[in-house]
mmCIF file of C-alpha atoms in Angstrom:
data_model
loop_
_atom_site.group_PDB
_atom_site.id
_atom_site.type_symbol
_atom_site.label_atom_id
_atom_site.label_comp_id
_atom_site.label_asym_id
_atom_site.label_seq_id
_atom_site.Cartn_x
_atom_site.Cartn_y
_atom_site.Cartn_z
ATOM 1 C CA MET A 1413 5.700 13.157 -17.860
ATOM 2 C CA PRO A 1414 3.655 12.212 -14.919
ATOM 3 C CA HIS A 1415 2.268 15.215 -13.063
ATOM 4 C CA TYR A 1416 2.796 15.529 -9.332
ATOM 5 C CA ARG A 1417 0.534 17.274 -6.837
ATOM 6 C CA SER A 1418 2.178 20.543 -6.019
ATOM 7 C CA GLU A 1419 0.319 21.478 -2.549
ATOM 8 C CA SER A 1420 2.423 22.619 0.108
ATOM 9 C CA TYR A 1421 3.201 19.961 3.038
ATOM 10 C CA THR A 1422 0.697 21.141 5.732
ATOM 11 C CA SER A 1423 0.139 19.264 8.802
ATOM 12 C CA CYS A 1424 -2.446 16.274 8.902
ATOM 13 C CA PRO A 1425 -4.962 16.431 11.579
ATOM 14 C CA VAL A 1426 -4.048 13.212 13.013
ATOM 15 C CA PRO A 1427 -0.165 12.194 12.913
ATOM 16 C CA ALA A 1428 0.467 9.014 11.501
ATOM 17 C CA THR A 1429 2.810 6.412 12.954
ATOM 18 C CA VAL A 1430 6.253 6.187 10.977
ATOM 19 C CA SER A 1431 9.017 4.109 11.297
ATOM 20 C CA ALA A 1432 12.285 5.252 9.517
ATOM 21 C CA PHE A 1433 14.942 3.148 7.941
ATOM 22 C CA CYS A 1434 18.318 3.386 6.619
ATOM 23 C CA ILE A 1435 19.141 0.965 4.247
ATOM 24 C CA GLY A 1436 22.915 0.335 3.689
ATOM 25 C CA HIS A 1437 26.283 -1.262 4.450
ATOM 26 C CA VAL A 1438 27.556 1.702 6.773
ATOM 27 C CA PRO A 1439 25.748 3.961 8.901
ATOM 28 C CA PRO A 1440 24.838 7.332 7.583
ATOM 29 C CA VAL A 1441 27.568 10.089 7.132
ATOM 30 C CA PHE A 1442 25.509 12.726 8.617
ATOM 31 C CA ALA A 1443 23.355 12.897 11.878
ATOM 32 C CA ALA A 1444 19.660 12.150 11.187
ATOM 33 C CA PRO A 1445 17.438 14.226 13.358
ATOM 34 C CA LEU A 1446 14.835 11.414 13.988
ATOM 35 C CA PRO A 1447 14.997 7.824 15.438
ATOM 36 C CA TYR A 1448 15.820 4.985 12.744
ATOM 37 C CA THR A 1449 16.384 1.311 12.238
ATOM 38 C CA MET A 1450 19.668 0.609 10.285
ATOM 39 C CA LEU A 1451 18.987 -2.268 7.834
ATOM 40 C CA CYS A 1452 22.212 -3.647 6.865
ATOM 41 C CA PRO A 1453 23.471 -6.989 5.204
ATOM 42 C CA LYS A 1454 26.177 -7.383 8.098
ATOM 43 C CA PRO A 1455 26.568 -6.543 11.718
ATOM 44 C CA LEU A 1456 27.954 -3.005 12.333
ATOM 45 C CA GLY A 1457 27.943 -2.994 15.885
ATOM 46 C CA LEU A 1458 25.101 -0.477 16.072
ATOM 47 C CA ALA A 1459 22.712 -0.400 18.727
ATOM 48 C CA ASN A 1460 19.544 0.349 16.264
ATOM 49 C CA GLU A 1461 20.785 -2.166 13.742
ATOM 50 C CA LEU A 1462 18.780 -4.889 12.215
ATOM 51 C CA VAL A 1463 20.818 -7.287 10.104
ATOM 52 C CA ILE A 1464 18.976 -8.577 6.973
ATOM 53 C CA ALA A 1465 21.796 -10.751 5.522
ATOM 54 C CA ASP A 1466 22.409 -11.091 1.835
ATOM 55 C CA ALA A 1467 23.285 -14.929 2.371
ATOM 56 C CA ARG A 1468 19.584 -15.733 3.311
ATOM 57 C CA PHE A 1469 18.667 -16.650 -0.293
ATOM 58 C CA GLY A 1470 20.561 -19.674 -0.275
ATOM 59 C CA PRO A 1471 23.935 -20.737 -1.915
ATOM 60 C CA ASN A 1472 23.227 -19.958 -5.616
ATOM 61 C CA ILE A 1473 22.025 -16.403 -5.114
ATOM 62 C CA ASN A 1474 24.111 -13.385 -3.307
ATOM 63 C CA GLY A 1475 21.607 -10.912 -1.842
ATOM 64 C CA ALA A 1476 24.136 -8.027 -2.719
ATOM 65 C CA MET A 1477 23.096 -8.282 -6.503
ATOM 66 C CA LEU A 1478 19.610 -7.063 -5.700
ATOM 67 C CA ALA A 1479 21.329 -4.120 -4.008
ATOM 68 C CA GLU A 1480 19.135 -2.113 -1.418
ATOM 69 C CA TYR A 1481 16.063 -4.536 -2.468
ATOM 70 C CA SER A 1482 17.589 -7.222 -0.583
ATOM 71 C CA GLN A 1483 17.081 -5.394 2.725
ATOM 72 C CA LEU A 1484 13.486 -3.913 1.537
ATOM 73 C CA PHE A 1485 12.185 -7.631 0.814
ATOM 74 C CA GLY A 1486 13.366 -8.387 4.215
ATOM 75 C CA LEU A 1487 11.496 -5.285 5.542
ATOM 76 C CA GLN A 1488 8.445 -6.582 3.474
ATOM 77 C CA ASP A 1489 9.007 -9.907 5.209
ATOM 78 C CA MET A 1490 8.789 -8.354 8.973
ATOM 79 C CA ILE A 1491 5.700 -6.087 7.950
ATOM 80 C CA GLU A 1492 3.719 -9.279 6.482
ATOM 81 C CA ALA A 1493 4.719 -11.282 9.434
ATOM 82 C CA GLY A 1494 3.352 -8.806 11.856
ATOM 83 C CA ASP A 1495 6.769 -7.974 13.434
ATOM 84 C CA LEU A 1496 6.665 -4.358 12.578
ATOM 85 C CA VAL A 1497 3.398 -2.078 12.486
ATOM 86 C CA ALA A 1498 3.786 1.210 11.087
ATOM 87 C CA ASP A 1499 1.283 3.608 9.097
ATOM 88 C CA LYS A 1500 4.030 4.821 6.871
ATOM 89 C CA LEU A 1501 7.744 4.197 6.251
ATOM 90 C CA TYR A 1502 10.456 6.804 5.863
ATOM 91 C CA LEU A 1503 13.296 4.855 3.697
ATOM 92 C CA PHE A 1504 16.874 6.503 3.149
ATOM 93 C CA GLN A 1505 20.250 5.423 2.558
ATOM 94 C CA TYR A 1506 23.762 6.408 3.836
ATOM 95 C CA ARG A 1507 24.283 9.340 1.962
ATOM 96 C CA LYS A 1508 20.920 9.614 0.008
ATOM 97 C CA PHE A 1509 17.697 10.885 1.121
ATOM 98 C CA VAL A 1510 14.614 12.721 -0.013
ATOM 99 C CA GLY A 1511 13.984 15.992 1.821
ATOM 100 C CA PHE A 1512 10.866 18.265 1.937
ATOM 101 C CA GLN A 1513 12.648 21.400 1.894
ATOM 102 C CA PHE A 1514 15.027 23.053 -1.033
ATOM 103 C CA GLY A 1515 18.800 23.446 0.014
ATOM 104 C CA GLY A 1516 22.031 22.206 -0.836
ATOM 105 C CA ALA A 1517 24.174 22.844 -3.965
ATOM 106 C CA ALA A 1518 23.420 21.957 -7.612
ATOM 107 C CA ALA A 1519 25.189 18.719 -8.846
ATOM 108 C CA ASN A 1520 26.208 17.715 -12.158
ATOM 109 C CA ALA A 1521 23.136 15.568 -12.515
ATOM 110 C CA PRO A 1522 20.091 17.819 -12.427
ATOM 111 C CA TRP A 1523 17.978 15.438 -10.511
ATOM 112 C CA VAL A 1524 19.931 15.678 -7.130
ATOM 113 C CA ARG A 1525 21.254 18.294 -4.982
ATOM 114 C CA ILE A 1526 24.548 18.028 -2.959
ATOM 115 C CA ALA A 1527 24.818 18.612 0.818
ATOM 116 C CA ASN A 1528 27.588 18.434 3.366
ATOM 117 C CA PRO A 1529 26.888 16.492 6.447
ATOM 118 C CA SER A 1530 26.075 19.569 8.467
ATOM 119 C CA GLU A 1531 23.618 20.690 5.892
ATOM 120 C CA ALA A 1532 21.974 17.219 5.542
ATOM 121 C CA ALA A 1533 21.230 17.117 9.149
ATOM 122 C CA ALA A 1534 19.248 20.528 8.631
ATOM 123 C CA LEU A 1535 17.672 19.299 5.220
ATOM 124 C CA PHE A 1536 16.860 15.762 6.575
ATOM 125 C CA PRO A 1537 13.040 15.519 7.791
ATOM 126 C CA THR A 1538 12.165 15.572 11.319
ATOM 127 C CA GLN A 1539 9.844 13.066 12.951
ATOM 128 C CA ALA A 1540 7.031 15.784 13.382
ATOM 129 C CA GLN A 1541 7.480 16.446 9.464
ATOM 130 C CA VAL A 1542 7.413 12.960 8.277
ATOM 131 C CA GLU A 1543 4.342 12.221 10.523
ATOM 132 C CA THR A 1544 2.316 15.079 9.210
ATOM 133 C CA VAL A 1545 2.995 15.197 5.623
ATOM 134 C CA PRO A 1546 -0.543 14.666 4.186
ATOM 135 C CA PHE A 1547 0.564 12.421 1.294
ATOM 136 C CA GLY A 1548 0.412 8.624 0.911
ATOM 137 C CA MET A 1549 3.842 8.915 -1.098
ATOM 138 C CA VAL A 1550 6.699 11.394 -1.225
ATOM 139 C CA VAL A 1551 9.357 10.614 -3.957
ATOM 140 C CA GLY A 1552 11.940 12.541 -6.051
ATOM 141 C CA SER A 1553 10.999 13.868 -9.346
ATOM 142 C CA VAL A 1554 10.832 11.966 -12.626
ATOM 143 C CA THR A 1555 14.255 12.730 -14.745
ATOM 144 C CA PRO A 1556 13.882 12.730 -18.684
ATOM 145 C CA LEU A 1557 16.180 10.236 -20.028
ATOM 146 C CA GLY A 1558 16.371 11.758 -23.917
ATOM 147 C CA SER A 1559 15.718 8.217 -25.018
ATOM 148 C CA SER A 1560 13.785 4.997 -24.123
ATOM 149 C CA MET A 1561 14.494 3.121 -21.155
ATOM 150 C CA ALA A 1562 15.726 0.235 -23.353
ATOM 151 C CA ARG A 1563 18.221 2.688 -24.883
ATOM 152 C CA HIS A 1564 19.371 4.243 -21.810
ATOM 153 C CA TYR A 1565 19.916 1.049 -20.289
ATOM 154 C CA ALA A 1566 21.753 -0.506 -22.750
ATOM 155 C CA ALA A 1567 24.278 2.366 -22.629
ATOM 156 C CA VAL A 1568 25.446 1.510 -19.175
ATOM 157 C CA HIS A 1569 24.308 -2.120 -18.611
ATOM 158 C CA VAL A 1570 23.840 -5.294 -20.253
ATOM 159 C CA ILE A 1571 20.598 -4.991 -22.607
ATOM 160 C CA ASP A 1572 20.205 -8.754 -22.557
ATOM 161 C CA ASP A 1573 19.181 -8.556 -19.107
ATOM 162 C CA LEU A 1574 16.421 -6.072 -19.590
ATOM 163 C CA MET A 1575 15.107 -7.996 -22.387
ATOM 164 C CA MET A 1576 14.926 -11.144 -20.166
ATOM 165 C CA PHE A 1577 13.730 -9.188 -17.332
ATOM 166 C CA ALA A 1578 10.730 -7.870 -19.285
ATOM 167 C CA ALA A 1579 9.730 -11.420 -20.301
ATOM 168 C CA THR A 1580 9.153 -12.050 -16.578
ATOM 169 C CA LEU A 1581 6.768 -9.133 -16.123
ATOM 170 C CA PRO A 1582 3.240 -10.903 -17.017
ATOM 171 C CA VAL A 1583 3.884 -13.135 -13.775
ATOM 172 C CA CYS A 1584 3.445 -9.900 -11.856
ATOM 173 C CA GLY A 1585 0.324 -8.525 -13.571
ATOM 174 C CA LEU A 1586 1.875 -6.252 -16.131
ATOM 175 C CA GLN A 1587 0.094 -6.415 -19.499
ATOM 176 C CA PRO A 1588 1.496 -6.189 -22.841
ATOM 177 C CA ALA A 1589 0.837 -2.444 -23.119
ATOM 178 C CA ASP A 1590 2.298 -2.080 -19.535
ATOM 179 C CA ILE A 1591 5.456 -3.825 -20.671
ATOM 180 C CA ARG A 1592 5.588 -1.825 -23.889
ATOM 181 C CA GLN A 1593 5.533 1.346 -22.017
ATOM 182 C CA PHE A 1594 8.270 -0.061 -19.391
ATOM 183 C CA ILE A 1595 10.640 -0.480 -22.345
ATOM 184 C CA THR A 1596 9.978 2.844 -24.190
ATOM 185 C CA PHE A 1597 9.187 5.316 -21.469
ATOM 186 C CA GLN A 1598 11.452 7.967 -21.745
ATOM 187 C CA GLY A 1599 11.602 8.896 -17.957
ATOM 188 C CA LEU A 1600 13.024 7.447 -14.888
ATOM 189 C CA ILE A 1601 12.687 8.136 -11.119
ATOM 190 C CA PRO A 1602 16.271 7.814 -9.710
ATOM 191 C CA SER A 1603 16.477 5.614 -6.607
ATOM 192 C CA PRO A 1604 12.870 5.375 -6.228
ATOM 193 C CA ALA A 1605 13.367 3.265 -2.969
ATOM 194 C CA LEU A 1606 14.150 6.846 -1.241
ATOM 195 C CA CYS A 1607 10.844 7.703 -0.269
ATOM 196 C CA LEU A 1608 8.047 8.236 2.357
ATOM 197 C CA VAL A 1609 5.422 5.892 1.883
ATOM 198 C CA ASP A 1610 2.160 4.307 3.201
ATOM 199 C CA THR A 1611 2.793 0.758 4.435
ATOM 200 C CA ALA A 1612 0.011 -0.770 2.253
ATOM 201 C CA LEU A 1613 1.630 1.015 -0.833
ATOM 202 C CA PHE A 1614 5.035 -0.069 0.234
ATOM 203 C CA LEU A 1615 3.840 -3.787 0.339
ATOM 204 C CA ARG A 1616 2.058 -3.398 -2.933
ATOM 205 C CA GLN A 1617 4.978 -2.182 -4.591
ATOM 206 C CA MET A 1618 7.295 -4.994 -3.035
ATOM 207 C CA ARG A 1619 4.932 -7.903 -3.994
ATOM 208 C CA ILE A 1620 5.124 -6.924 -7.607
ATOM 209 C CA LEU A 1621 8.907 -6.640 -7.541
ATOM 210 C CA ARG A 1622 9.330 -9.630 -5.733
ATOM 211 C CA ALA A 1623 7.257 -11.522 -8.395
ATOM 212 C CA ALA A 1624 9.218 -10.493 -11.042
ATOM 213 C CA TRP A 1625 12.384 -11.412 -9.206
ATOM 214 C CA ASP A 1626 11.349 -14.661 -8.448
ATOM 215 C CA ALA A 1627 10.580 -15.373 -11.779
ATOM 216 C CA TYR A 1628 13.532 -13.544 -13.349
ATOM 217 C CA SER A 1629 16.116 -15.564 -10.965
ATOM 218 C CA ARG A 1630 14.523 -18.884 -11.773
ATOM 219 C CA HIS A 1631 14.578 -18.758 -15.385
ATOM 220 C CA TYR A 1632 16.647 -16.024 -16.935
ATOM 221 C CA PHE A 1633 18.981 -14.712 -14.215
ATOM 222 C CA VAL A 1634 22.922 -14.284 -15.405
ATOM 223 C CA ALA A 1635 25.429 -13.636 -12.737
ATOM 224 C CA ARG A 1636 27.742 -10.355 -13.939
ATOM 225 C CA GLN A 1637 30.958 -9.229 -12.551
ATOM 226 C CA GLY A 1638 32.343 -6.055 -11.449
ATOM 227 C CA TYR A 1639 29.938 -3.047 -11.733
ATOM 228 C CA GLN A 1640 27.292 -5.137 -13.373
ATOM 229 C CA MET A 1641 27.457 -7.436 -10.288
ATOM 230 C CA ARG A 1642 24.203 -5.746 -8.840
ATOM 231 C CA VAL A 1643 22.181 -6.447 -12.236
ATOM 232 C CA ALA A 1644 19.196 -7.509 -10.125
ATOM 233 C CA GLY A 1645 19.055 -4.262 -8.347
ATOM 234 C CA TYR A 1646 19.355 -2.082 -11.574
ATOM 235 C CA LEU A 1647 16.423 -3.905 -12.858
ATOM 236 C CA LEU A 1648 14.403 -3.763 -10.174
ATOM 237 C CA GLU A 1649 14.877 -0.064 -9.615
ATOM 238 C CA ARG A 1650 13.710 0.734 -12.957
ATOM 239 C CA LEU A 1651 10.530 -1.612 -12.543
ATOM 240 C CA HIS A 1652 9.943 0.175 -9.338
ATOM 241 C CA SER A 1653 10.308 3.607 -11.224
ATOM 242 C CA HIS A 1654 7.966 2.463 -13.953
ATOM 243 C CA LEU A 1655 5.235 1.594 -11.544
ATOM 244 C CA LEU A 1656 5.163 4.726 -9.736
ATOM 245 C CA CYS A 1657 5.156 6.673 -13.129
ATOM 246 C CA GLN A 1658 2.409 4.302 -14.203
ATOM 247 C CA TRP A 1659 0.576 5.071 -11.247
ATOM 248 C CA LEU A 1660 1.206 8.719 -11.428
ATOM 249 C CA GLN A 1661 -0.106 8.792 -15.010
ATOM 250 C CA ASP A 1662 -3.438 6.879 -14.456
ATOM 251 C CA GLY A 1663 -4.310 8.886 -11.207
ATOM 252 C CA SER A 1664 -4.525 5.591 -9.156
ATOM 253 C CA GLN A 1665 -2.003 7.042 -6.624
ATOM 254 C CA PRO A 1666 -2.988 10.789 -6.898
ATOM 255 C CA ALA A 1667 -1.998 11.901 -3.246
ATOM 256 C CA VAL A 1668 1.870 11.863 -4.223
ATOM 257 C CA GLY A 1669 4.269 14.839 -3.194
ATOM 258 C CA MET A 1670 7.502 15.313 -4.875
ATOM 259 C CA GLY A 1671 10.514 15.922 -2.518
ATOM 260 C CA HIS A 1672 13.891 16.893 -3.242
ATOM 261 C CA ARG A 1673 16.748 14.182 -3.585
ATOM 262 C CA PHE A 1674 19.974 14.964 -1.670
ATOM 263 C CA VAL A 1675 23.444 13.127 -2.019
ATOM 264 C CA VAL A 1676 25.872 13.685 0.962
ATOM 265 C CA ILE A 1677 29.442 14.653 0.389
ATOM 266 C CA ASN A 1678 32.303 15.257 2.652
ATOM 267 C CA PRO A 1679 33.589 18.804 1.621
ATOM 268 C CA ALA A 1680 37.140 18.557 0.279
#
């Protein structure tokens, strides 16, 4: 498994400019203790919202099938157009986030902690914390799958989609050895889009993911129904995880911190 640096989160000499974004179709179910922009596919009537519509891909593609990557690609567009300038990005969802301090309660899944809304507000990073974390990226931990990525995907999704998606990966610079590792690796970073990340590194990730999506959508995409409707999001999440795991293993991104992944639920 990749090795994460384990230094404590001490302050940086110079705070970084950080923009926070909540990605989702509804506002957070807790009070986030820092200013953020809501990236949503439809208007929510919020003062801090920015609508990045799923319909922008044209009549043949419903952006909802990309899940959060629909809004992440929109965020990429804004940064590359110069409409947003920030050193780092803190990305979270309406009931999921990566925090820097341990807390909450154990969940059935070992890679996540449970917090109620009031606990989440206390565990959620503050503006001062996200500005002074001395890492290029903070993500959740790598979770062992107990089998290859292909076997794990086949257990809950349509394996044909993963095989066709793998066929697109040379267009985004992955070599045969990279693709073999992608298919056979026995670990996953769940929800890799939940992170604190240098803007330049975010753009590097999105350019690779978008190249893969563009090729896949043109040549191999098969629309699915029901739970499988977000097939593109499931595939991009796994490629995103693979990129992070690969960079951690080869040391090309050594300044990576490991945070705690939380899911927020209302008490019964």
